Amino acid sequence: MATTQTTGRSNLAGESIVEDATHASPASLAADPTIEAYKPGVDRTLLRENLRLTTTERVTKMIAALRFAEAVRRSRPVSSGR
Amino acid sequence: MTDFERLLAVLTQGRVEYIVIGGFAATAHGSAYLTVDLDIVYGRTPENLERLAAALDALQPYLRGAPPGLPFRLDTDTLRRGLNFTLTTTAGDLDLIGEAAGGGTYEALLPHSERRDLFGLEVRFVDLVTLIRLKRAAGRPKDLERVAELEVLREERDRAGES
């Protein structure tokens, strides 16, 4: 296994995150015009809400949404009785 | 539906060296998209292949989409002879990736990973910038919206002072 230097930070929920940062990722990514075109359609309020959650809360929320989607997918029309 | 907690528990308790990438890593970073499977990049050392095969044995891994009855056993030899496996297990869908597009081997991604507490387990995820790089490298049209969301997520995270 590679050896790494360990550093830590906290997210907005106060959760501790341990980074193994021998070669930290570059801070910038070259802008891609195609990807930039999609950005105005991103709902930032959802992301801001998620950033305030811990990792477990983010995953738990996603799983709950998956379960709901699954229930909707399995739903059938209710007979009107007529 | 994939039981993410069980899959991660099996891998972690089996002392498998792995890094979560893909949609589930995006969720861990704060993405609002849903994902239905778990993608991991696994270490290719002989010891880790043994640990991976042993850990997954109880979950009856099988090739996803393969016709029923096809002889398949995910043991150390199978792992050594292959690289990327798309599996179905009793805990849901699991993709084992020996090397992700863009040069993502376990050793290459390790310095670009971070450990997060999830369900009481210490789980290693690829960091957000590298996740974006991997998704860009995959070059799939279906990922364009997701990459855009991850880049906006990064902007929001930096703006809020989490970095």
PDB file of C-alpha atoms in Angstrom:
ATOM      1  CA  MET A   1       0.000   0.000   0.000  1.00  0.00           C
ATOM      2  CA  ALA A   2       1.250   3.505  -0.771  1.00  0.00           C
ATOM      3  CA  THR A   3       2.290   5.699   2.131  1.00  0.00           C
ATOM      4  CA  THR A   4       0.436   8.930   2.521  1.00  0.00           C
ATOM      5  CA  GLN A   5       0.439  12.018   4.678  1.00  0.00           C
ATOM      6  CA  THR A   6      -2.730  12.424   6.582  1.00  0.00           C
ATOM      7  CA  THR A   7      -4.538  15.708   7.067  1.00  0.00           C
ATOM      8  CA  GLY A   8      -7.998  16.460   8.299  1.00  0.00           C
ATOM      9  CA  ARG A   9     -10.798  18.909   7.788  1.00  0.00           C
ATOM     10  CA  SER A  10     -14.427  19.235   8.773  1.00  0.00           C
ATOM     11  CA  ASN A  11     -17.456  19.631   6.600  1.00  0.00           C
ATOM     12  CA  LEU A  12     -20.293  22.065   7.265  1.00  0.00           C
ATOM     13  CA  ALA A  13     -22.035  19.511   9.461  1.00  0.00           C
ATOM     14  CA  GLY A  14     -18.960  19.425  11.698  1.00  0.00           C
ATOM     15  CA  GLU A  15     -18.077  15.948  10.522  1.00  0.00           C
ATOM     16  CA  SER A  16     -14.388  15.068  10.514  1.00  0.00           C
ATOM     17  CA  ILE A  17     -12.971  14.014   7.149  1.00  0.00           C
ATOM     18  CA  VAL A  18      -9.517  12.480   6.895  1.00  0.00           C
ATOM     19  CA  GLU A  19      -7.615  13.201   3.701  1.00  0.00           C
ATOM     20  CA  ASP A  20      -4.637  11.192   2.531  1.00  0.00           C
ATOM     21  CA  ALA A  21      -2.982  13.918   0.583  1.00  0.00           C
ATOM     22  CA  THR A  22       0.460  12.927  -0.631  1.00  0.00           C
ATOM     23  CA  HIS A  23      -0.473  14.388  -3.995  1.00  0.00           C
ATOM     24  CA  ALA A  24      -3.298  16.780  -3.354  1.00  0.00           C
ATOM     25  CA  SER A  25      -5.696  17.210  -6.242  1.00  0.00           C
ATOM     26  CA  PRO A  26      -5.065  20.340  -8.283  1.00  0.00           C
ATOM     27  CA  ALA A  27      -7.247  23.213  -7.215  1.00  0.00           C
ATOM     28  CA  SER A  28      -8.513  24.051 -10.680  1.00  0.00           C
ATOM     29  CA  LEU A  29     -10.183  22.170 -13.487  1.00  0.00           C
ATOM     30  CA  ALA A  30     -10.167  23.529 -17.016  1.00  0.00           C
ATOM     31  CA  ALA A  31     -13.612  24.806 -17.937  1.00  0.00           C
ATOM     32  CA  ASP A  32     -15.443  22.642 -20.456  1.00  0.00           C
ATOM     33  CA  PRO A  33     -17.972  24.657 -22.503  1.00  0.00           C
ATOM     34  CA  THR A  34     -20.388  21.731 -22.757  1.00  0.00           C
ATOM     35  CA  ILE A  35     -20.396  21.203 -19.005  1.00  0.00           C
ATOM     36  CA  GLU A  36     -20.653  24.955 -18.398  1.00  0.00           C
ATOM     37  CA  ALA A  37     -23.820  24.983 -20.503  1.00  0.00           C
ATOM     38  CA  TYR A  38     -25.473  22.575 -18.084  1.00  0.00           C
ATOM     39  CA  LYS A  39     -24.589  24.511 -14.929  1.00  0.00           C
ATOM     40  CA  PRO A  40     -27.448  27.049 -14.979  1.00  0.00           C
ATOM     41  CA  GLY A  41     -29.866  24.119 -14.709  1.00  0.00           C
ATOM     42  CA  VAL A  42     -28.372  22.816 -11.473  1.00  0.00           C
ATOM     43  CA  ASP A  43     -30.519  23.382  -8.366  1.00  0.00           C
ATOM     44  CA  ARG A  44     -28.042  24.987  -5.964  1.00  0.00           C
ATOM     45  CA  THR A  45     -30.518  25.019  -3.072  1.00  0.00           C
ATOM     46  CA  LEU A  46     -30.518  21.210  -2.973  1.00  0.00           C
ATOM     47  CA  LEU A  47     -26.733  21.159  -2.901  1.00  0.00           C
ATOM     48  CA  ARG A  48     -26.512  23.766  -0.149  1.00  0.00           C
ATOM     49  CA  GLU A  49     -28.973  21.724   1.890  1.00  0.00           C
ATOM     50  CA  ASN A  50     -26.924  18.548   1.387  1.00  0.00           C
ATOM     51  CA  LEU A  51     -23.677  20.294   2.304  1.00  0.00           C
ATOM     52  CA  ARG A  52     -25.105  20.975   5.756  1.00  0.00           C
ATOM     53  CA  LEU A  53     -25.577  17.219   6.355  1.00  0.00           C
ATOM     54  CA  THR A  54     -23.121  14.573   7.512  1.00  0.00           C
ATOM     55  CA  THR A  55     -22.110  11.845   5.055  1.00  0.00           C
ATOM     56  CA  THR A  56     -24.443   9.354   6.742  1.00  0.00           C
ATOM     57  CA  GLU A  57     -27.319  11.843   6.558  1.00  0.00           C
ATOM     58  CA  ARG A  58     -26.651  12.463   2.853  1.00  0.00           C
ATOM     59  CA  VAL A  59     -26.652   8.746   2.084  1.00  0.00           C
ATOM     60  CA  THR A  60     -29.690   8.055   4.266  1.00  0.00           C
ATOM     61  CA  LYS A  61     -31.592  10.814   2.445  1.00  0.00           C
ATOM     62  CA  MET A  62     -30.632   9.361  -0.950  1.00  0.00           C
ATOM     63  CA  ILE A  63     -31.725   5.855   0.107  1.00  0.00           C
ATOM     64  CA  ALA A  64     -35.083   7.199   1.334  1.00  0.00           C
ATOM     65  CA  ALA A  65     -35.574   8.878  -2.054  1.00  0.00           C
ATOM     66  CA  LEU A  66     -34.659   5.618  -3.804  1.00  0.00           C
ATOM     67  CA  ARG A  67     -37.238   3.739  -1.719  1.00  0.00           C
ATOM     68  CA  PHE A  68     -39.867   6.313  -2.589  1.00  0.00           C
ATOM     69  CA  ALA A  69     -39.001   6.110  -6.292  1.00  0.00           C
ATOM     70  CA  GLU A  70     -39.220   2.324  -6.102  1.00  0.00           C
ATOM     71  CA  ALA A  71     -42.657   2.532  -4.450  1.00  0.00           C
ATOM     72  CA  VAL A  72     -43.876   4.932  -7.138  1.00  0.00           C
ATOM     73  CA  ARG A  73     -42.507   2.666  -9.853  1.00  0.00           C
ATOM     74  CA  ARG A  74     -44.399  -0.310  -8.403  1.00  0.00           C
ATOM     75  CA  SER A  75     -47.656   1.590  -7.938  1.00  0.00           C
ATOM     76  CA  ARG A  76     -50.723   0.658  -9.950  1.00  0.00           C
ATOM     77  CA  PRO A  77     -53.823   2.686 -10.789  1.00  0.00           C
ATOM     78  CA  VAL A  78     -56.543   2.395  -8.144  1.00  0.00           C
ATOM     79  CA  SER A  79     -59.744   0.959  -9.542  1.00  0.00           C
ATOM     80  CA  SER A  80     -62.546   3.555  -9.609  1.00  0.00           C
ATOM     81  CA  GLY A  81     -65.132   0.865  -8.866  1.00  0.00           C
ATOM     82  CA  ARG A  82     -67.299   1.941 -11.788  1.00  0.00           C
TER      83      ARG A  82
ATOM     84  CA  MET B   1     -32.687  -2.283  -4.077  1.00  0.00           C
ATOM     85  CA  THR B   2     -28.998  -2.187  -3.240  1.00  0.00           C
ATOM     86  CA  ASP B   3     -28.199  -2.508   0.473  1.00  0.00           C
ATOM     87  CA  PHE B   4     -25.276  -0.079   0.490  1.00  0.00           C
ATOM     88  CA  GLU B   5     -24.696  -0.420   4.209  1.00  0.00           C
ATOM     89  CA  ARG B   6     -24.353  -4.194   3.990  1.00  0.00           C
ATOM     90  CA  LEU B   7     -22.032  -4.065   0.979  1.00  0.00           C
ATOM     91  CA  LEU B   8     -19.778  -1.525   2.687  1.00  0.00           C
ATOM     92  CA  ALA B   9     -19.822  -3.472   5.958  1.00  0.00           C
ATOM     93  CA  VAL B  10     -18.818  -6.694   4.200  1.00  0.00           C
ATOM     94  CA  LEU B  11     -15.954  -4.980   2.375  1.00  0.00           C
ATOM     95  CA  THR B  12     -14.732  -3.011   5.375  1.00  0.00           C
ATOM     96  CA  GLN B  13     -14.981  -5.871   7.850  1.00  0.00           C
ATOM     97  CA  GLY B  14     -13.196  -8.069   5.311  1.00  0.00           C
ATOM     98  CA  ARG B  15     -10.292  -5.560   5.387  1.00  0.00           C
ATOM     99  CA  VAL B  16     -10.551  -5.077   1.620  1.00  0.00           C
ATOM    100  CA  GLU B  17      -8.549  -2.167   0.207  1.00  0.00           C
ATOM    101  CA  TYR B  18     -11.037  -0.213  -1.867  1.00  0.00           C
ATOM    102  CA  ILE B  19     -12.093   3.319  -2.766  1.00  0.00           C
ATOM    103  CA  VAL B  20     -15.689   4.271  -3.498  1.00  0.00           C
ATOM    104  CA  ILE B  21     -16.131   6.151  -6.771  1.00  0.00           C
ATOM    105  CA  GLY B  22     -19.118   6.845  -9.057  1.00  0.00           C
ATOM    106  CA  GLY B  23     -22.594   7.939  -8.087  1.00  0.00           C
ATOM    107  CA  PHE B  24     -22.378   6.759  -4.494  1.00  0.00           C
ATOM    108  CA  ALA B  25     -19.230   8.823  -3.949  1.00  0.00           C
ATOM    109  CA  ALA B  26     -21.108  11.746  -5.487  1.00  0.00           C
ATOM    110  CA  THR B  27     -23.872  11.244  -2.911  1.00  0.00           C
ATOM    111  CA  ALA B  28     -21.310  11.220  -0.099  1.00  0.00           C
ATOM    112  CA  HIS B  29     -20.007  14.568  -1.346  1.00  0.00           C
ATOM    113  CA  GLY B  30     -23.520  16.031  -1.473  1.00  0.00           C
ATOM    114  CA  SER B  31     -24.915  15.294  -4.945  1.00  0.00           C
ATOM    115  CA  ALA B  32     -28.702  15.289  -5.207  1.00  0.00           C
ATOM    116  CA  TYR B  33     -28.798  12.532  -7.847  1.00  0.00           C
ATOM    117  CA  LEU B  34     -29.903   9.014  -6.960  1.00  0.00           C
ATOM    118  CA  THR B  35     -27.698   6.021  -7.632  1.00  0.00           C
ATOM    119  CA  VAL B  36     -28.613   2.360  -7.665  1.00  0.00           C
ATOM    120  CA  ASP B  37     -25.282   0.582  -7.425  1.00  0.00           C
ATOM    121  CA  LEU B  38     -21.960   0.745  -5.625  1.00  0.00           C
ATOM    122  CA  ASP B  39     -18.782   1.305  -7.659  1.00  0.00           C
ATOM    123  CA  ILE B  40     -15.449   0.580  -6.045  1.00  0.00           C
ATOM    124  CA  VAL B  41     -11.862   0.612  -7.260  1.00  0.00           C
ATOM    125  CA  TYR B  42     -10.084  -2.261  -5.556  1.00  0.00           C
ATOM    126  CA  GLY B  43      -6.412  -2.976  -4.939  1.00  0.00           C
ATOM    127  CA  ARG B  44      -4.907  -5.631  -7.205  1.00  0.00           C
ATOM    128  CA  THR B  45      -2.346  -7.102  -4.822  1.00  0.00           C
ATOM    129  CA  PRO B  46      -2.656 -10.886  -4.385  1.00  0.00           C
ATOM    130  CA  GLU B  47      -3.493 -10.401  -0.695  1.00  0.00           C
ATOM    131  CA  ASN B  48      -6.276  -7.966  -1.476  1.00  0.00           C
ATOM    132  CA  LEU B  49      -7.733 -10.185  -4.195  1.00  0.00           C
ATOM    133  CA  GLU B  50      -7.932 -12.956  -1.601  1.00  0.00           C
ATOM    134  CA  ARG B  51      -9.628 -10.666   0.905  1.00  0.00           C
ATOM    135  CA  LEU B  52     -12.061  -9.382  -1.720  1.00  0.00           C
ATOM    136  CA  ALA B  53     -13.036 -12.848  -2.932  1.00  0.00           C
ATOM    137  CA  ALA B  54     -13.455 -14.091   0.643  1.00  0.00           C
ATOM    138  CA  ALA B  55     -15.513 -11.065   1.697  1.00  0.00           C
ATOM    139  CA  LEU B  56     -17.903 -11.298  -1.246  1.00  0.00           C
ATOM    140  CA  ASP B  57     -18.340 -15.066  -1.131  1.00  0.00           C
ATOM    141  CA  ALA B  58     -21.254 -14.851   1.314  1.00  0.00           C
ATOM    142  CA  LEU B  59     -23.069 -12.428  -1.024  1.00  0.00           C
ATOM    143  CA  GLN B  60     -23.168 -14.933  -3.918  1.00  0.00           C
ATOM    144  CA  PRO B  61     -21.740 -12.568  -6.534  1.00  0.00           C
ATOM    145  CA  TYR B  62     -22.835 -13.240 -10.104  1.00  0.00           C
ATOM    146  CA  LEU B  63     -22.236 -11.464 -13.397  1.00  0.00           C
ATOM    147  CA  ARG B  64     -24.964  -8.871 -13.877  1.00  0.00           C
ATOM    148  CA  GLY B  65     -26.968  -9.516 -17.005  1.00  0.00           C
ATOM    149  CA  ALA B  66     -25.472 -12.962 -17.614  1.00  0.00           C
ATOM    150  CA  PRO B  67     -27.890 -15.756 -18.388  1.00  0.00           C
ATOM    151  CA  PRO B  68     -28.894 -17.794 -15.323  1.00  0.00           C
ATOM    152  CA  GLY B  69     -26.928 -21.005 -14.997  1.00  0.00           C
ATOM    153  CA  LEU B  70     -23.744 -19.649 -16.535  1.00  0.00           C
ATOM    154  CA  PRO B  71     -20.885 -21.149 -14.530  1.00  0.00           C
ATOM    155  CA  PHE B  72     -19.274 -18.323 -12.624  1.00  0.00           C
ATOM    156  CA  ARG B  73     -17.333 -18.186  -9.402  1.00  0.00           C
ATOM    157  CA  LEU B  74     -15.731 -15.007  -8.135  1.00  0.00           C
ATOM    158  CA  ASP B  75     -12.549 -16.369  -6.604  1.00  0.00           C
ATOM    159  CA  THR B  76      -8.997 -15.083  -6.515  1.00  0.00           C
ATOM    160  CA  ASP B  77      -8.193 -16.592  -9.923  1.00  0.00           C
ATOM    161  CA  THR B  78     -11.217 -14.948 -11.524  1.00  0.00           C
ATOM    162  CA  LEU B  79     -10.248 -11.590 -10.064  1.00  0.00           C
ATOM    163  CA  ARG B  80      -6.630 -11.965 -11.166  1.00  0.00           C
ATOM    164  CA  ARG B  81      -7.611 -12.859 -14.752  1.00  0.00           C
ATOM    165  CA  GLY B  82     -10.131 -10.040 -15.078  1.00  0.00           C
ATOM    166  CA  LEU B  83     -10.109  -6.361 -14.227  1.00  0.00           C
ATOM    167  CA  ASN B  84     -13.571  -4.789 -14.101  1.00  0.00           C
ATOM    168  CA  PHE B  85     -16.617  -6.798 -13.006  1.00  0.00           C
ATOM    169  CA  THR B  86     -20.260  -5.739 -12.976  1.00  0.00           C
ATOM    170  CA  LEU B  87     -21.888  -7.944 -10.382  1.00  0.00           C
ATOM    171  CA  THR B  88     -25.207  -8.621  -8.821  1.00  0.00           C
ATOM    172  CA  THR B  89     -25.123  -9.872  -5.216  1.00  0.00           C
ATOM    173  CA  THR B  90     -27.634 -10.734  -2.518  1.00  0.00           C
ATOM    174  CA  ALA B  91     -27.012  -7.190  -1.211  1.00  0.00           C
ATOM    175  CA  GLY B  92     -27.493  -5.528  -4.592  1.00  0.00           C
ATOM    176  CA  ASP B  93     -25.453  -4.364  -7.542  1.00  0.00           C
ATOM    177  CA  LEU B  94     -21.728  -3.928  -7.121  1.00  0.00           C
ATOM    178  CA  ASP B  95     -19.161  -2.856  -9.718  1.00  0.00           C
ATOM    179  CA  LEU B  96     -15.589  -3.909  -9.048  1.00  0.00           C
ATOM    180  CA  ILE B  97     -13.204  -1.704 -10.978  1.00  0.00           C
ATOM    181  CA  GLY B  98      -9.544  -2.574 -11.281  1.00  0.00           C
ATOM    182  CA  GLU B  99      -8.835   0.591 -13.212  1.00  0.00           C
ATOM    183  CA  ALA B 100     -11.259   3.427 -13.835  1.00  0.00           C
ATOM    184  CA  ALA B 101     -11.095   5.466 -17.053  1.00  0.00           C
ATOM    185  CA  GLY B 102      -8.564   8.226 -16.616  1.00  0.00           C
ATOM    186  CA  GLY B 103      -5.958   6.063 -14.903  1.00  0.00           C
ATOM    187  CA  GLY B 104      -7.801   5.308 -11.727  1.00  0.00           C
ATOM    188  CA  THR B 105      -6.069   2.336 -10.153  1.00  0.00           C
ATOM    189  CA  TYR B 106      -6.315   1.906  -6.387  1.00  0.00           C
ATOM    190  CA  GLU B 107      -2.730   3.043  -5.914  1.00  0.00           C
ATOM    191  CA  ALA B 108      -3.226   6.060  -8.178  1.00  0.00           C
ATOM    192  CA  LEU B 109      -6.431   7.116  -6.428  1.00  0.00           C
ATOM    193  CA  LEU B 110      -5.282   6.504  -2.866  1.00  0.00           C
ATOM    194  CA  PRO B 111      -3.553   9.910  -2.510  1.00  0.00           C
ATOM    195  CA  HIS B 112      -6.728  11.518  -3.854  1.00  0.00           C
ATOM    196  CA  SER B 113      -9.057   9.839  -1.401  1.00  0.00           C
ATOM    197  CA  GLU B 114     -10.512  10.721   1.969  1.00  0.00           C
ATOM    198  CA  ARG B 115     -11.972   8.694   4.798  1.00  0.00           C
ATOM    199  CA  ARG B 116     -15.466   9.476   5.983  1.00  0.00           C
ATOM    200  CA  ASP B 117     -17.604   8.003   8.711  1.00  0.00           C
ATOM    201  CA  LEU B 118     -20.607   6.276   7.180  1.00  0.00           C
ATOM    202  CA  PHE B 119     -23.012   4.087   9.157  1.00  0.00           C
ATOM    203  CA  GLY B 120     -20.313   3.819  11.815  1.00  0.00           C
ATOM    204  CA  LEU B 121     -17.810   2.468   9.286  1.00  0.00           C
ATOM    205  CA  GLU B 122     -14.697   4.268   8.112  1.00  0.00           C
ATOM    206  CA  VAL B 123     -15.147   4.329   4.336  1.00  0.00           C
ATOM    207  CA  ARG B 124     -12.645   5.654   1.827  1.00  0.00           C
ATOM    208  CA  PHE B 125     -14.068   7.838  -0.962  1.00  0.00           C
ATOM    209  CA  VAL B 126     -12.347   9.464  -3.911  1.00  0.00           C
ATOM    210  CA  ASP B 127     -12.147  13.210  -3.325  1.00  0.00           C
ATOM    211  CA  LEU B 128     -14.531  15.526  -5.156  1.00  0.00           C
ATOM    212  CA  VAL B 129     -12.056  16.992  -7.648  1.00  0.00           C
ATOM    213  CA  THR B 130     -10.797  13.545  -8.638  1.00  0.00           C
ATOM    214  CA  LEU B 131     -14.352  12.267  -8.919  1.00  0.00           C
ATOM    215  CA  ILE B 132     -15.035  15.064 -11.393  1.00  0.00           C
ATOM    216  CA  ARG B 133     -11.855  14.174 -13.301  1.00  0.00           C
ATOM    217  CA  LEU B 134     -12.852  10.496 -13.489  1.00  0.00           C
ATOM    218  CA  LYS B 135     -16.344  11.319 -14.705  1.00  0.00           C
ATOM    219  CA  ARG B 136     -14.936  13.694 -17.301  1.00  0.00           C
ATOM    220  CA  ALA B 137     -12.460  11.014 -18.427  1.00  0.00           C
ATOM    221  CA  ALA B 138     -15.262   8.457 -18.799  1.00  0.00           C
ATOM    222  CA  GLY B 139     -16.681  10.796 -21.446  1.00  0.00           C
ATOM    223  CA  ARG B 140     -20.219   9.422 -21.297  1.00  0.00           C
ATOM    224  CA  PRO B 141     -22.910  11.804 -22.564  1.00  0.00           C
ATOM    225  CA  LYS B 142     -25.206  10.722 -19.714  1.00  0.00           C
ATOM    226  CA  ASP B 143     -22.627  12.049 -17.236  1.00  0.00           C
ATOM    227  CA  LEU B 144     -22.594  15.627 -18.537  1.00  0.00           C
ATOM    228  CA  GLU B 145     -25.382  16.833 -16.262  1.00  0.00           C
ATOM    229  CA  ARG B 146     -23.868  15.005 -13.315  1.00  0.00           C
ATOM    230  CA  VAL B 147     -20.426  16.491 -13.919  1.00  0.00           C
ATOM    231  CA  ALA B 148     -22.005  19.935 -14.100  1.00  0.00           C
ATOM    232  CA  GLU B 149     -23.753  19.278 -10.779  1.00  0.00           C
ATOM    233  CA  LEU B 150     -20.489  18.102  -9.168  1.00  0.00           C
ATOM    234  CA  GLU B 151     -18.681  21.207 -10.373  1.00  0.00           C
ATOM    235  CA  VAL B 152     -21.423  23.422  -8.967  1.00  0.00           C
ATOM    236  CA  LEU B 153     -21.269  21.402  -5.750  1.00  0.00           C
ATOM    237  CA  ARG B 154     -17.563  22.145  -5.570  1.00  0.00           C
ATOM    238  CA  GLU B 155     -18.221  25.860  -6.105  1.00  0.00           C
ATOM    239  CA  GLU B 156     -20.834  25.843  -3.340  1.00  0.00           C
ATOM    240  CA  ARG B 157     -18.582  23.891  -0.988  1.00  0.00           C
ATOM    241  CA  ASP B 158     -15.690  26.286  -1.542  1.00  0.00           C
ATOM    242  CA  ARG B 159     -17.986  29.298  -1.182  1.00  0.00           C
ATOM    243  CA  ALA B 160     -19.291  27.970   2.138  1.00  0.00           C
ATOM    244  CA  GLY B 161     -15.758  27.527   3.393  1.00  0.00           C
ATOM    245  CA  GLU B 162     -15.661  23.746   3.546  1.00  0.00           C
ATOM    246  CA  SER B 163     -12.405  22.660   1.990  1.00  0.00           C
TER     247      SER B 163
END
